[in-house]
Coordinates of C-alpha atoms and ligand atoms in Angstrom, one line a residue:
X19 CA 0.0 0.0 0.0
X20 CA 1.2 3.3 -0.3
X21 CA 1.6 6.2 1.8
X22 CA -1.5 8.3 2.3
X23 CA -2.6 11.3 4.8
X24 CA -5.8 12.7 5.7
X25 CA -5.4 16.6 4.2
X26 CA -8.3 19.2 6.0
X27 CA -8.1 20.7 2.6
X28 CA -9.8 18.4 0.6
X29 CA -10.9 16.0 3.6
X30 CA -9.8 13.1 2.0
X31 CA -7.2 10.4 2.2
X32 CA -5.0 10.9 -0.3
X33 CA -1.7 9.2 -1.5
X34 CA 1.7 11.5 -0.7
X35 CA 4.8 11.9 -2.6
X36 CA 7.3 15.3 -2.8
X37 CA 6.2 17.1 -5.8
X38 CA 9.8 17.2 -7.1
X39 CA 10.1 13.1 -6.1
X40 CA 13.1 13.4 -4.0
X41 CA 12.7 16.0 -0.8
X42 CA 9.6 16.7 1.6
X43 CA 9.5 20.6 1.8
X44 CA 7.6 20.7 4.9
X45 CA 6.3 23.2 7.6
X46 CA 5.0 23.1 11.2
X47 CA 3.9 26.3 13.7
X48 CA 6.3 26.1 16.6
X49 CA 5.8 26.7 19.9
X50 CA 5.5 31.0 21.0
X51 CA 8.4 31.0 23.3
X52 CA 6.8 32.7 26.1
X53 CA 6.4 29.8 29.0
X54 CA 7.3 26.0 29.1
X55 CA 5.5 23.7 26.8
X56 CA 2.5 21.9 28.0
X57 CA 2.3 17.8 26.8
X58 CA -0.6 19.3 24.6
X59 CA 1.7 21.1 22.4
X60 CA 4.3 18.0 22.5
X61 CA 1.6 16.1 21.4
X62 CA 1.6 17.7 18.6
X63 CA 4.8 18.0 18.4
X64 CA 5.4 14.6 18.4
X65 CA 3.1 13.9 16.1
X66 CA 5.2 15.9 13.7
X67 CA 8.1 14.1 15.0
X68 CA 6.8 10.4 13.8
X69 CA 5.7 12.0 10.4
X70 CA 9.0 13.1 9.8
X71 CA 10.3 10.1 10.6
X72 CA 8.2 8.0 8.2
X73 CA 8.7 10.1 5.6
X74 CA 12.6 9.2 6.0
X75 CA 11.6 5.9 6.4
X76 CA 9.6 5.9 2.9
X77 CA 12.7 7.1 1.4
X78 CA 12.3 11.0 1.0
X79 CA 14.8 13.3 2.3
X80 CA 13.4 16.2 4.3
X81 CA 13.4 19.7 4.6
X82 CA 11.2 21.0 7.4
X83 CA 11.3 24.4 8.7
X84 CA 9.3 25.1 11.8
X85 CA 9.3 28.5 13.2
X86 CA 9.5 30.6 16.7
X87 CA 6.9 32.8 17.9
X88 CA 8.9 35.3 20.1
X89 CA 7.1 38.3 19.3
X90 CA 3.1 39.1 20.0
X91 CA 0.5 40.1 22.6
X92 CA 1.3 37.9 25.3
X93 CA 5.6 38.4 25.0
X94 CA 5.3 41.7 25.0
X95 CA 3.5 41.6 28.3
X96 CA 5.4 39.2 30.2
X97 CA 8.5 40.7 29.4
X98 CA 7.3 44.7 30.4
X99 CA 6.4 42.6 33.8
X100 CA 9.8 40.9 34.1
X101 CA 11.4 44.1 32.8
X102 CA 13.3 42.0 30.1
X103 CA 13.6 43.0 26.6
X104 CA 11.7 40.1 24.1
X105 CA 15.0 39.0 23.4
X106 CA 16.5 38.4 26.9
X107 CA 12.5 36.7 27.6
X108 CA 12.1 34.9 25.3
X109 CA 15.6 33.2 24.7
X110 CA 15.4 31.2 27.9
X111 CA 11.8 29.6 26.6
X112 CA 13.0 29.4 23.2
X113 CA 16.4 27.1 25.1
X114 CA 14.0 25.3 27.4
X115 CA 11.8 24.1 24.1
X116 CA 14.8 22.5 23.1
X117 CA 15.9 20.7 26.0
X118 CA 12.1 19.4 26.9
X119 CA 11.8 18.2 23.4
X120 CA 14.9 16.4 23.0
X121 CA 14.1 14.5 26.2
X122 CA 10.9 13.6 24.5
X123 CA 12.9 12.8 21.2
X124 CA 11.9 14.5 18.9
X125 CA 14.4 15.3 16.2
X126 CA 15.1 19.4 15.4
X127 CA 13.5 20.6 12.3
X128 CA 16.6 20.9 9.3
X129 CA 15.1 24.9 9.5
X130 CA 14.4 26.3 12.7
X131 CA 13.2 30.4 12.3
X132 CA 12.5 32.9 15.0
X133 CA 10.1 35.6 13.6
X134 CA 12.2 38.8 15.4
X135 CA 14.7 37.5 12.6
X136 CA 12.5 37.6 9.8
X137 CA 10.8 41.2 10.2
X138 CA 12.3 42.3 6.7
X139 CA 10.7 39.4 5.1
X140 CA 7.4 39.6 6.5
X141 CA 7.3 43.4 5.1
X142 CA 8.2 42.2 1.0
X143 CA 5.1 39.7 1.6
X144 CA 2.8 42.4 2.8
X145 CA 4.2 45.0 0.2
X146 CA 3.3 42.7 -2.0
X147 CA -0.2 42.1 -1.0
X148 CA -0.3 45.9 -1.3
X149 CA 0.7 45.9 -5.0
X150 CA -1.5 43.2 -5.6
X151 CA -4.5 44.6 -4.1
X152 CA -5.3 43.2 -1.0
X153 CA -4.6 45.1 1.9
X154 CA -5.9 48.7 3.0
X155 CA -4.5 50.9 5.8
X156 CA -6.5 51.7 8.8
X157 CA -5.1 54.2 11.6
X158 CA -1.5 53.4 10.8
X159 CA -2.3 49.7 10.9
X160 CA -2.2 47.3 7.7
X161 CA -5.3 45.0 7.3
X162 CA -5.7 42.2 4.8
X163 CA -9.1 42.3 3.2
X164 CA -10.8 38.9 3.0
X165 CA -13.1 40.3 0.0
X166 CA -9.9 40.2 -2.3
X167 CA -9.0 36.0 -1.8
X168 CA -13.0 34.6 -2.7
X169 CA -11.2 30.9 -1.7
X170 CA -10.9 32.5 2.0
X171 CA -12.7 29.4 4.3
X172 CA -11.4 27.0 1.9
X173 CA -9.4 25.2 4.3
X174 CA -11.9 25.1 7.2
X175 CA -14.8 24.8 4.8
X176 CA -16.7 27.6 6.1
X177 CA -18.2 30.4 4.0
X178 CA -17.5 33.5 5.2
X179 CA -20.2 35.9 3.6
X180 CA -22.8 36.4 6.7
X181 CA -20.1 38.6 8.3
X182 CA -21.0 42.1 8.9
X183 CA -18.4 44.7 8.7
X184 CA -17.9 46.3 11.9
X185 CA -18.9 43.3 14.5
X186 CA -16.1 42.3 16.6
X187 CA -15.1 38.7 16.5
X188 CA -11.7 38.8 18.1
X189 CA -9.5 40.5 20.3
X190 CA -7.2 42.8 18.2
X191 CA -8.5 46.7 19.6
X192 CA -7.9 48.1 15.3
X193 CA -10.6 48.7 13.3
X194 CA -11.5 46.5 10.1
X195 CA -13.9 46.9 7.6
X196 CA -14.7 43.5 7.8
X197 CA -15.2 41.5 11.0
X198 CA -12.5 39.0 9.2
X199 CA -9.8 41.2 8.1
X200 CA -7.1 40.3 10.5
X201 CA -4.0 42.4 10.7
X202 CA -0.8 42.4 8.8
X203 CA 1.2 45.1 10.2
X204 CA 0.5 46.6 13.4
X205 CA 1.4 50.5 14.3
X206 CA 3.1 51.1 16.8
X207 CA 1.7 51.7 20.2
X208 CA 3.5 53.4 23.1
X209 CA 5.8 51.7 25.4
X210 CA 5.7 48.4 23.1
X211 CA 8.5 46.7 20.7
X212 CA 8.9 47.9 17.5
X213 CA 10.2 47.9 14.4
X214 CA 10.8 51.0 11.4
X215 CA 9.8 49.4 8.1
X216 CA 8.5 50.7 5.1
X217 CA 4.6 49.8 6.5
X218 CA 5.8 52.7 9.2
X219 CA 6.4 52.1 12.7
X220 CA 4.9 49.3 14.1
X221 CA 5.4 45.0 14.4
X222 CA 3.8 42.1 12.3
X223 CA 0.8 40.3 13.1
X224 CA 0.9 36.5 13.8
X225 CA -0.1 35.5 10.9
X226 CA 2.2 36.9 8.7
X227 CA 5.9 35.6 9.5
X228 CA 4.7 31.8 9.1
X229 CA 3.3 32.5 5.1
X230 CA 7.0 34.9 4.9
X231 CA 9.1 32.5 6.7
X232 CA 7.9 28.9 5.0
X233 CA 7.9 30.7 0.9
X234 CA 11.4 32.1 1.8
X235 CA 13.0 28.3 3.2
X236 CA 10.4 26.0 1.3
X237 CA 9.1 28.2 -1.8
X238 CA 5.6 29.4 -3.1
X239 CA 4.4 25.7 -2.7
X240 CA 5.4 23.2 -0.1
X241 CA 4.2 19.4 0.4
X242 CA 3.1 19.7 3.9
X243 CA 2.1 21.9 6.1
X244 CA 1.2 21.0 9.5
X245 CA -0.6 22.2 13.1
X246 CA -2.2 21.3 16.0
X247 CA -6.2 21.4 15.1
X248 CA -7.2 25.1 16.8
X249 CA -4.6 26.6 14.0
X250 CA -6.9 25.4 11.3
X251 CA -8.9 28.6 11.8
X252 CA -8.0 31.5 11.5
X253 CA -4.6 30.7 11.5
X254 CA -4.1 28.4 8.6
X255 CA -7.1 30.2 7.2
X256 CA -5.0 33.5 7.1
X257 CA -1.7 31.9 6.0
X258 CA -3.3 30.3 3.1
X259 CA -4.7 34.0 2.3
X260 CA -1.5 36.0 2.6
X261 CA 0.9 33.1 0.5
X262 CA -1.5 32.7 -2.0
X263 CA -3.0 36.2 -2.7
X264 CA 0.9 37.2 -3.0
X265 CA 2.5 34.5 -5.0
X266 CA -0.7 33.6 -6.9
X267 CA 0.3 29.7 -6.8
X268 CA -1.4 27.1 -3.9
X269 CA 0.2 27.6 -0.9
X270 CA 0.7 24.0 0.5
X271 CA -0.3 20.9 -1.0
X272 CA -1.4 18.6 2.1
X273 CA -2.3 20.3 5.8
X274 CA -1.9 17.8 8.1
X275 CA -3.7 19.0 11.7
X276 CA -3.1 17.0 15.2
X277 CA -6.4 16.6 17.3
X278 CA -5.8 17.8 20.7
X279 CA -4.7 16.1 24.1
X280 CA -7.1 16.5 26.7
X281 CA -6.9 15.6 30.4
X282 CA -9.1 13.0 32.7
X283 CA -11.5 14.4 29.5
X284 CA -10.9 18.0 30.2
X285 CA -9.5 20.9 28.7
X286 CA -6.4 21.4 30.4
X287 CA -5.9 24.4 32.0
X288 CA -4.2 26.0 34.8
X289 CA -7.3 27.2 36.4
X290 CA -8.5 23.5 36.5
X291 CA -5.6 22.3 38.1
X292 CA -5.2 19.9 35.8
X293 CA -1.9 21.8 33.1
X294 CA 1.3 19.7 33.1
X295 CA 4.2 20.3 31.2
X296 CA 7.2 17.5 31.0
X297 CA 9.2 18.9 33.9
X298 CA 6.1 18.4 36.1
X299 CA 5.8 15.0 34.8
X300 CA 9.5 14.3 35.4
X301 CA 9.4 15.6 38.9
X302 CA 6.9 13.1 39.4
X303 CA 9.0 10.4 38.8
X304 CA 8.2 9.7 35.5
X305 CA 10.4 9.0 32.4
X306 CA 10.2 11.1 29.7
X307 CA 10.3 7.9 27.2
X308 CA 6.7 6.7 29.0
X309 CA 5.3 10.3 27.9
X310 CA 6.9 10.1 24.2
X311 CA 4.9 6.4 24.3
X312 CA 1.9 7.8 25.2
X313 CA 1.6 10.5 23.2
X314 CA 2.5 8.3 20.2
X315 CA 0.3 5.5 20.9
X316 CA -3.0 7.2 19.5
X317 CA -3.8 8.3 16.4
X318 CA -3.0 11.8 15.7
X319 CA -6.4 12.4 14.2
X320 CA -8.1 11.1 17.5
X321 CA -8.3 13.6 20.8
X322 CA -5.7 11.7 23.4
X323 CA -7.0 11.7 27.2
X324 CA -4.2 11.9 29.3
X325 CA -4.4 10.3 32.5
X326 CA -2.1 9.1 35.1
X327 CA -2.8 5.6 34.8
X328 CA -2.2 6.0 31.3
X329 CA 1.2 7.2 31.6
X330 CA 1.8 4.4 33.8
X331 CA 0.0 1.9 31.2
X332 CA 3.0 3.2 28.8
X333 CA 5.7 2.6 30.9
X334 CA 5.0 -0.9 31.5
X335 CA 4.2 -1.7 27.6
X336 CA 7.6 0.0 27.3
X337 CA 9.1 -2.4 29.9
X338 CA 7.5 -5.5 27.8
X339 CA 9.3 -4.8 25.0
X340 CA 12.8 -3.7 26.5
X341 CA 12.3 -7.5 28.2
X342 CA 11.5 -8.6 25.0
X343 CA 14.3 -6.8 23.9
X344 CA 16.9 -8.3 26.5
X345 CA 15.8 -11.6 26.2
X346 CA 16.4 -11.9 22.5
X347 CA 20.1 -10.5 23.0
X348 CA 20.5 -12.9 26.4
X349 CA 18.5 -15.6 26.3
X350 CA 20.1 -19.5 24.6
X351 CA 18.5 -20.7 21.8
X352 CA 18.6 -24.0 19.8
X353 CA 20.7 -23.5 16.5
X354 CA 19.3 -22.8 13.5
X355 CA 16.3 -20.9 11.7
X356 CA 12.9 -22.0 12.3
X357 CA 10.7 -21.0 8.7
X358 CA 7.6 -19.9 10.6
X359 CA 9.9 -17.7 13.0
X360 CA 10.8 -15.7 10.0
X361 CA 7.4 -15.5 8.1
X362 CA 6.5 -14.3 11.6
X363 CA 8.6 -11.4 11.4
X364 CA 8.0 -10.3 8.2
X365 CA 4.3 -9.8 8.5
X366 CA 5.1 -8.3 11.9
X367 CA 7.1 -5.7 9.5
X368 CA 4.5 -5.7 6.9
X369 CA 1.6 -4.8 9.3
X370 CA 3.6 -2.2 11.1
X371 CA 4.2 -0.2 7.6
X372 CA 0.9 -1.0 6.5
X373 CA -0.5 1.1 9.5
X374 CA 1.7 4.0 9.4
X375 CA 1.3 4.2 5.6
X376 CA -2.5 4.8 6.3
X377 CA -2.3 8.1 7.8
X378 CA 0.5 7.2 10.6
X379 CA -2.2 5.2 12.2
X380 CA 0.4 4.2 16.0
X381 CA -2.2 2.6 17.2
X382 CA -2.3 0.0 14.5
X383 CA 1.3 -0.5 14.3
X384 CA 1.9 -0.6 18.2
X385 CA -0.9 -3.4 17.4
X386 CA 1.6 -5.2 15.3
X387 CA 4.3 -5.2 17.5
X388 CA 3.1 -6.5 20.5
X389 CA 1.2 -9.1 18.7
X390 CA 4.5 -10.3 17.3
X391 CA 6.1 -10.2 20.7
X392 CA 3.4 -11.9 22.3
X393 CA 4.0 -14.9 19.7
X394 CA 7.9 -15.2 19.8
X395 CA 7.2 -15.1 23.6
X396 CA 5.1 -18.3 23.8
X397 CA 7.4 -19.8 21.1
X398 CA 10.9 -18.9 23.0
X399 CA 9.2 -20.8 25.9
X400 CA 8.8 -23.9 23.6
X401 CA 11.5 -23.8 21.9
X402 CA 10.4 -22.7 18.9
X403 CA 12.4 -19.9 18.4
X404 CA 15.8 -20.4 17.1
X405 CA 19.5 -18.9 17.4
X406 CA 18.9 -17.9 13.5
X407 CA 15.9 -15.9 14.3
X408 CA 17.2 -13.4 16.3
X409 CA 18.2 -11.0 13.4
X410 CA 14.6 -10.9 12.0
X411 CA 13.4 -10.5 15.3
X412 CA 16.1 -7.4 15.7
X413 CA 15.2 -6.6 12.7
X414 CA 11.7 -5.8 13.2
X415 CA 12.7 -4.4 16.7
X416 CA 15.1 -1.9 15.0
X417 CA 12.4 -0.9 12.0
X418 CA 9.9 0.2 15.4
X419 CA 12.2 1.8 17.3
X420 CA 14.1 3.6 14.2
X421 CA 9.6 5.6 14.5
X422 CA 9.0 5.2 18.1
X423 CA 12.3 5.8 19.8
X424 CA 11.4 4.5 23.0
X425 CA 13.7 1.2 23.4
X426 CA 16.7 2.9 25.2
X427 CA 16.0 4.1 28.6
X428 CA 17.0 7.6 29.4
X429 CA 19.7 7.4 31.8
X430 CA 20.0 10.1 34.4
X431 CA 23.6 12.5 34.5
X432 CA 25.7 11.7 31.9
X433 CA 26.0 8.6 29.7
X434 CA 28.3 5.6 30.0
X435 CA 31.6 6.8 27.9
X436 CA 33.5 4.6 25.5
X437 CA 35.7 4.0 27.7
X438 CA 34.0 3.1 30.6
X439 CA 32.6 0.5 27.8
X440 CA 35.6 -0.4 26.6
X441 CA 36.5 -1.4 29.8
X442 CA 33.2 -3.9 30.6
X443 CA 33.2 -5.1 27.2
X444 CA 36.8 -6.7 27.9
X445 CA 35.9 -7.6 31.6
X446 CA 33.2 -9.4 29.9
X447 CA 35.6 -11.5 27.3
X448 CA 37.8 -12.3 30.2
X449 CA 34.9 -13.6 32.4
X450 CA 33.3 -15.5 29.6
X451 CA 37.6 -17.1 29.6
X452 CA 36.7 -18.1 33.0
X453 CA 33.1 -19.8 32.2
X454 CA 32.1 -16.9 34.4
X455 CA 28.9 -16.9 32.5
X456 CA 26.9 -15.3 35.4
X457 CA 29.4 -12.4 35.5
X458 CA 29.5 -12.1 31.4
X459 CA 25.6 -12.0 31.5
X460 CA 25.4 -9.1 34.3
X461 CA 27.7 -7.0 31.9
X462 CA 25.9 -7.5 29.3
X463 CA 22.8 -6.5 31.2
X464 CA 24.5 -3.9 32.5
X465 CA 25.7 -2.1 29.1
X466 CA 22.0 -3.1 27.6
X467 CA 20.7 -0.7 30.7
X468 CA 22.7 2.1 29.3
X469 CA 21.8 2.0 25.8
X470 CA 24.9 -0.1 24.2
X471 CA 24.7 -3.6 22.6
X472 CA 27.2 -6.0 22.5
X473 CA 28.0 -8.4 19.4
X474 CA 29.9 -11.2 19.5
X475 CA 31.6 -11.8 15.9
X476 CA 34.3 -13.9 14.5
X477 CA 36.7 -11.1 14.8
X478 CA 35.9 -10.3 18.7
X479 CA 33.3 -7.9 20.4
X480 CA 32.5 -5.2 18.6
X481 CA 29.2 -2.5 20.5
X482 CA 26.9 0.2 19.3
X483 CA 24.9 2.6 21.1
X484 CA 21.5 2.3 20.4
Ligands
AMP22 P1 1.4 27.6 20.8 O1 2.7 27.6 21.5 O2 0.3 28.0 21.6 O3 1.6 28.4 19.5 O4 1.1 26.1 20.4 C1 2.1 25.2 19.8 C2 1.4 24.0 19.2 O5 0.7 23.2 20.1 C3 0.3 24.4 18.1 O6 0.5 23.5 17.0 C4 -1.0 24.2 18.8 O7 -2.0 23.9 17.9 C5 -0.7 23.0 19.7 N1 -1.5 22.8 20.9 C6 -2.0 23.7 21.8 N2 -2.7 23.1 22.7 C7 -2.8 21.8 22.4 C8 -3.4 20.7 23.1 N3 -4.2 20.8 24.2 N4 -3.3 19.4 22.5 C9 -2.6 19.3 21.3 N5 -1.9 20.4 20.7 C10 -2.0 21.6 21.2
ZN23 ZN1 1.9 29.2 11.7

């Protein structure tokens, strides 16, 4: 089967490739740097994370650009209350995004773009909405006029038309002819950031820098553009507006949108008591590995309810298959292949990129998985499993882990160094000398714990981190 995703545009399931056949020019909305992420955002982040990683695994190289809000309402607020500049506020979040999602795993973008660097860029677009017709000025501030893109709603499939000018539908305090003219340039107001442009004194609007910053490192028309759900409107809505009513070519070709988390079945919030982000989870005692698992293990189309029991729920399926895991490494087996063992693992394979070919469906593949490792369970018990079955049975373990990245436990301080496993590795040999086996199996154990696998080969040891 091939590879298909659900795009909001069209609402259909339909089959992806990179329009040139080679590179997936791809953008997601990052995170506005002005507090700690929440796991709703990583949700969707991680969603994005297991796209990108299918998409390598199908074969196309990537170019994703995801950007940094670090300039609008809610910065320039915080950082008048610190008494910070937006630069000195926000680069501490911006850090802290990092470091949260890297414990989670998730790869960074090839492209990552903070808006306060792309202010020059954001004025050519609206410039050229300006020569093209779009935009009118109202008290010093530049508005885009939905009247002059008719496609406007095409994304969320809404038609727009019932609006009366004048009624306020949002927050922005500028006046619009039309209740869904949203701001391109704002002018400037006294005591807040701003920059001199051409547009006059003033900053951008939200919208703006993600339809500036994804044509300037992806081009007019990129393959994939992606969002948690509440972006779709008016967010994507406006994006869509501004690309396409200045370039005059489709903006992106598939919009990919990540349904939210909730928690116990509630919006989370901090008034409900009930708003987590990772470092809350961590203090808790849990491992940032049982949240990636989580998070991953329902379909990104389907709201996730987080719960506690949940989390916990993830850590032990984790634990199954790091046992699994182990045991394959560890564990004697009777030389030679078994047939079945092998056929086993292939449609283990087969099922698990069958799912994630239909619209990364986790659930499915997860599905897959522990079905397999159920079987080869029973079977190792009764000796059905052979010595020549471990590498399909790695195999399959590799092609899972290579999406869900959650094999390899995260070790607290710093890592074991080469040295350090230089040194077991050869303790090891020299105990295995001595028939030592219980010692040799301990180190093994030992080293698996911390992420590096040993290989015994005709020409010695040789180990790998995972
Ligand atoms: P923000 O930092 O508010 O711009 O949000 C960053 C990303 O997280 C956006 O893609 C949002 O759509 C997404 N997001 C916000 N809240 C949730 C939630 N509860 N569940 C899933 N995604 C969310
Ligand atoms: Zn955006």
């Amino acid at each position: 089967m091939s590879l298909r995703f659900h795009n909001t545009l069209t609402l259909r399931m339909e089959e992806f490739a990179p329009q040139d056949g080679k590179t997936v020019r791809m953008y997601t909305c990052g995170p506005t740097v002005w507090n700690y992420v929440h796991i709703g955002n990583l949700r969707t982040f991680a969603s994005q994370d297991i796209l990108r990683r299918w998409l390598r695994y199908r074969g196309w190289e990537l170019r994703h650009a995801m950007n940094l809000t670090d300039v609008d309402d809610r910065i320039i607020q915080q950082a008048a209350e610190a008494g910070q500049t937006i630069y000195d506020y926000t680069a501490g979040y911006a850090a802290a995004f990092f470091e949260d999602t890297a414990k989670v795993r998730l790869e960074k973008p090839e492209i990552v773009c903070k808006a306060t660097d792309h202010i020059g860029d954001m004025v050519d677009v609206i410039q050229q909405l300006e020569k093209n017709g779009c935009t009118y000025v109202s008290e010093g501030s530049v508005y885009f006029r939905i009247t002059g893109f008719p496609e406007y709603g095409k994304l969320s499939h809404t038609r727009f038309e019932g609006n009366k000018a004048g009624a306020r539908v949002d927050t922005d305090k500028y006046d619009k002819e039309n209740a869904r003219d949203f701001v391109l340039w704002k002018a400037r107001k006294e005591g807040e950031h701003f920059w001199d442009s051409q547009l006059g004194a003033g900053r951008p609007g939200w919208h703006i820098e993600c339809s500036a910053m994804a044509m300037k490192y992806l081009g007019e028309t990129l393959d994939i553009h992606a969002g948690g759900v509440d972006l779709v409107f008016p967010h994507h809505e406006n994006e869509i507006a501004q690309a396409e009513a200045a370039s005059g070519k489709p903006f992106a070709r598939f919009w990919l949108h990540t349904e939210h988390l909730m928690v116990e079945g509630q919006t989370m919030s901090k008034s409900l008591g009930n708003f987590y982000t990772l470092r809350d989870l961590l203090e808790k005692g849990h491992s940032p590995e049982s949240l990636r698992y989580l998070l991953l293990s329902v379909p990104y189309r389907k709201q996730l309810n987080f719960t506690f029991d949940g989390l916990r729920s993830a850590a032990t399926a984790i634990d199954r298959l790091r046992n699994f895991e182990l045991r394959l490494h560890t564990a004697r087996f009777d030389e030679g292949v078994d047939a079945l063992m092998e056929e086993r693992a292939a449609k283990a394979i087969s099922q698990f990129e069958a799912a994630l070919d239909d619209d990364l469906n986790t659930a499915e593949a997860l599905g897959a998985v522990f079905e397999y490792v159920r079987e080869v369970n029973t079977a190792m018990d009764a000796g059905g499993f052979r010595d020549g079955n471990r590498v399909g049975a790695g195999n399959l373990l590799a092609k899972f882990d290579a999406i869900f990245d959650v094999l390899r436990p995260t070790v607290a301080g710093n890592a074991i160094s080469d040295d350090e496993i230089e040194k077991l590795s050869a303790e090891r040999t020299q105990a295995k000398k001595a028939k030592n086996f219980a010692r040799s199996d301990e180190i093994r154990n030992l080293l698996l714990a911390q992420g590096v696998v040993l290989e015994d080969t005709k020409e010695g040891v040789r180990w790998k981190r995972k």
